């Protein structure tokens, strides 16, 4: 790639060692990501008049923007603190999400107040004022990261 497309950062390779590793930020990839973000926000904005009266389109637009901000903050965290911290913390998220999934199973037996059916499925936790969360969607991401960690550890042991 052309050298103008990269910006160099020095990040720690591991919190336990003091060796530094260069990280190159691909500016072309960042521009593409930002263009996709803008295009999707414009698509949501363009669909606001087509939404039913009971659906608050502005709230939908704000929530989507908030999720983009959370995603970009997570990417910046990974760039500056390294993927090793992600691998060490992912087990905590795994156990938390597993507990939440077990609560969803328990809801079949006992009716829990913070779980209500959505389209006939009781798979969402509803938090008033915040919204609903489906733990199985987050578990998919966590399992992919844990699998990558297992492969990484296996390759390191060779």
Tab-separated table of C-alpha atoms in Angstrom:
chain	number	residue	atom	x	y	z
A	1	UNK	CA	0.000	0.000	0.000
A	2	UNK	CA	0.961	3.574	-0.491
A	3	UNK	CA	2.700	5.081	2.575
A	4	UNK	CA	0.255	7.990	2.682
A	5	UNK	CA	-2.578	5.579	3.448
A	6	UNK	CA	-1.117	4.541	6.807
A	7	UNK	CA	-0.687	6.295	10.089
A	8	UNK	CA	1.710	4.685	12.503
A	9	UNK	CA	0.929	4.166	16.183
A	10	UNK	CA	3.187	2.595	18.771
A	11	UNK	CA	1.181	0.299	20.981
A	12	UNK	CA	2.142	-2.193	23.629
A	13	UNK	CA	2.181	-5.759	22.363
A	14	UNK	CA	1.469	-7.152	25.815
A	15	UNK	CA	0.801	-5.574	29.191
A	16	UNK	CA	3.415	-7.837	30.805
A	17	UNK	CA	6.274	-7.103	28.431
A	18	UNK	CA	7.699	-3.771	27.461
A	19	UNK	CA	8.166	-4.559	23.801
A	20	UNK	CA	6.488	-2.127	21.453
A	21	UNK	CA	4.783	-3.005	18.208
A	22	UNK	CA	3.916	-0.639	15.359
A	23	UNK	CA	0.279	-0.516	14.355
A	24	UNK	CA	-0.581	0.891	10.957
A	25	UNK	CA	-3.951	2.538	10.534
A	26	UNK	CA	-5.168	2.101	6.983
A	27	UNK	CA	-6.710	5.459	6.100
A	28	UNK	CA	-8.504	4.032	3.068
A	29	UNK	CA	-10.246	1.506	5.287
A	30	UNK	CA	-11.204	4.245	7.755
A	31	UNK	CA	-12.677	6.375	4.948
A	32	UNK	CA	-14.669	3.390	3.636
A	33	UNK	CA	-15.952	2.646	7.143
A	34	UNK	CA	-17.007	6.267	7.673
A	35	UNK	CA	-18.708	6.397	4.254
A	36	UNK	CA	-20.658	3.233	5.085
A	37	UNK	CA	-21.679	4.753	8.425
A	38	UNK	CA	-22.875	7.950	6.749
A	39	UNK	CA	-24.715	5.999	4.032
A	40	UNK	CA	-26.557	3.841	6.557
A	41	UNK	CA	-27.516	6.848	8.691
A	42	UNK	CA	-28.809	8.625	5.568
A	43	UNK	CA	-30.795	5.501	4.641
A	44	UNK	CA	-32.412	5.445	8.082
A	45	UNK	CA	-33.104	9.185	7.860
A	46	UNK	CA	-34.648	8.728	4.402
A	47	UNK	CA	-36.946	5.996	5.692
A	48	UNK	CA	-38.357	8.104	8.547
A	49	UNK	CA	-41.466	9.250	6.590
A	50	UNK	CA	-42.239	5.621	5.689
A	51	UNK	CA	-42.340	4.382	9.284
A	52	UNK	CA	-45.715	3.791	10.964
A	53	UNK	CA	-47.052	6.543	13.220
A	54	UNK	CA	-46.448	4.523	16.395
A	55	UNK	CA	-42.741	4.072	15.575
A	56	UNK	CA	-40.441	6.916	16.646
A	57	UNK	CA	-37.988	7.245	13.763
A	58	UNK	CA	-35.822	9.896	15.384
A	59	UNK	CA	-35.283	7.606	18.375
A	60	UNK	CA	-34.285	4.831	15.966
A	61	UNK	CA	-31.790	7.157	14.281
A	62	UNK	CA	-30.309	8.246	17.625
A	63	UNK	CA	-29.998	4.634	18.836
A	64	UNK	CA	-28.216	3.622	15.629
A	65	UNK	CA	-25.829	6.556	15.997
A	66	UNK	CA	-25.178	5.544	19.599
A	67	UNK	CA	-24.320	1.988	18.508
A	68	UNK	CA	-21.901	3.395	15.933
A	69	UNK	CA	-20.217	5.477	18.644
A	70	UNK	CA	-19.926	2.432	20.913
A	71	UNK	CA	-18.427	0.419	18.049
A	72	UNK	CA	-15.895	3.106	17.161
A	73	UNK	CA	-14.937	3.496	20.839
A	74	UNK	CA	-14.354	-0.260	20.996
A	75	UNK	CA	-12.143	-0.116	17.888
A	76	UNK	CA	-10.103	2.732	19.370
A	77	UNK	CA	-9.746	0.734	22.587
A	78	UNK	CA	-8.415	-2.252	20.626
A	79	UNK	CA	-5.976	-0.070	18.685
A	80	UNK	CA	-4.438	1.563	21.733
A	81	UNK	CA	-4.614	-1.233	24.302
A	82	UNK	CA	-4.096	-4.271	22.093
A	83	UNK	CA	-6.027	-7.394	21.355
A	84	UNK	CA	-4.371	-9.233	24.250
A	85	UNK	CA	-6.607	-7.348	26.682
A	86	UNK	CA	-9.626	-8.418	24.665
A	87	UNK	CA	-8.561	-12.049	24.936
A	88	UNK	CA	-8.065	-11.804	28.706
A	89	UNK	CA	-11.399	-10.081	29.343
A	90	UNK	CA	-13.557	-12.127	27.008
A	91	UNK	CA	-13.982	-14.995	29.483
A	92	UNK	CA	-15.725	-12.633	31.912
A	93	UNK	CA	-18.210	-11.624	29.218
A	94	UNK	CA	-18.684	-15.293	28.321
A	95	UNK	CA	-19.730	-16.195	31.873
A	96	UNK	CA	-21.968	-13.142	32.218
A	97	UNK	CA	-23.741	-13.923	28.943
A	98	UNK	CA	-24.013	-17.606	29.866
A	99	UNK	CA	-25.731	-16.559	33.102
A	100	UNK	CA	-28.124	-14.343	31.157
A	101	UNK	CA	-28.932	-17.193	28.763
A	102	UNK	CA	-29.614	-19.475	31.737
A	103	UNK	CA	-32.007	-16.813	33.074
A	104	UNK	CA	-33.812	-16.925	29.728
A	105	UNK	CA	-34.145	-20.699	30.131
A	106	UNK	CA	-35.434	-20.251	33.686
A	107	UNK	CA	-38.040	-17.856	32.333
A	108	UNK	CA	-39.705	-20.873	30.714
A	109	UNK	CA	-40.315	-22.258	34.225
A	110	UNK	CA	-40.798	-19.087	36.267
A	111	UNK	CA	-42.134	-15.910	34.745
A	112	UNK	CA	-39.374	-13.320	35.260
A	113	UNK	CA	-40.590	-9.686	35.237
A	114	UNK	CA	-37.844	-8.198	33.027
A	115	UNK	CA	-38.334	-10.710	30.206
A	116	UNK	CA	-41.339	-10.231	27.941
A	117	UNK	CA	-42.208	-11.929	24.662
A	118	UNK	CA	-41.213	-10.291	21.386
A	119	UNK	CA	-42.865	-11.899	18.354
A	120	UNK	CA	-43.680	-14.956	20.478
A	121	UNK	CA	-40.094	-15.464	21.649
A	122	UNK	CA	-38.850	-14.772	25.155
A	123	UNK	CA	-35.222	-14.039	24.216
A	124	UNK	CA	-34.882	-10.370	25.158
A	125	UNK	CA	-34.221	-8.573	28.430
A	126	UNK	CA	-36.231	-5.351	28.585
A	127	UNK	CA	-34.754	-2.406	30.459
A	128	UNK	CA	-37.126	0.572	30.776
A	129	UNK	CA	-35.691	3.729	29.252
A	130	UNK	CA	-32.707	1.894	27.759
A	131	UNK	CA	-34.249	-0.677	25.455
A	132	UNK	CA	-34.014	-4.412	25.013
A	133	UNK	CA	-30.974	-6.674	24.812
A	134	UNK	CA	-30.756	-10.108	23.243
A	135	UNK	CA	-27.834	-11.920	24.937
A	136	UNK	CA	-27.591	-14.605	22.250
A	137	UNK	CA	-26.457	-12.002	19.704
A	138	UNK	CA	-23.606	-10.893	21.965
A	139	UNK	CA	-22.762	-14.530	22.713
A	140	UNK	CA	-22.131	-15.122	18.999
A	141	UNK	CA	-19.476	-12.394	19.004
A	142	UNK	CA	-17.936	-13.668	22.251
A	143	UNK	CA	-17.726	-17.234	20.909
A	144	UNK	CA	-15.952	-16.057	17.745
A	145	UNK	CA	-13.401	-14.127	19.840
A	146	UNK	CA	-12.918	-17.078	22.216
A	147	UNK	CA	-12.378	-19.400	19.253
A	148	UNK	CA	-9.785	-17.004	17.842
A	149	UNK	CA	-8.076	-17.003	21.243
A	150	UNK	CA	-7.996	-20.820	21.343
A	151	UNK	CA	-6.440	-20.914	17.870
A	152	UNK	CA	-3.945	-18.195	18.862
A	153	UNK	CA	-2.934	-20.047	22.057
A	154	UNK	CA	-2.622	-23.314	20.131
A	155	UNK	CA	-0.350	-21.699	17.541
A	156	UNK	CA	1.761	-20.081	20.291
A	157	UNK	CA	2.328	-23.463	21.961
A	158	UNK	CA	3.848	-24.978	18.811
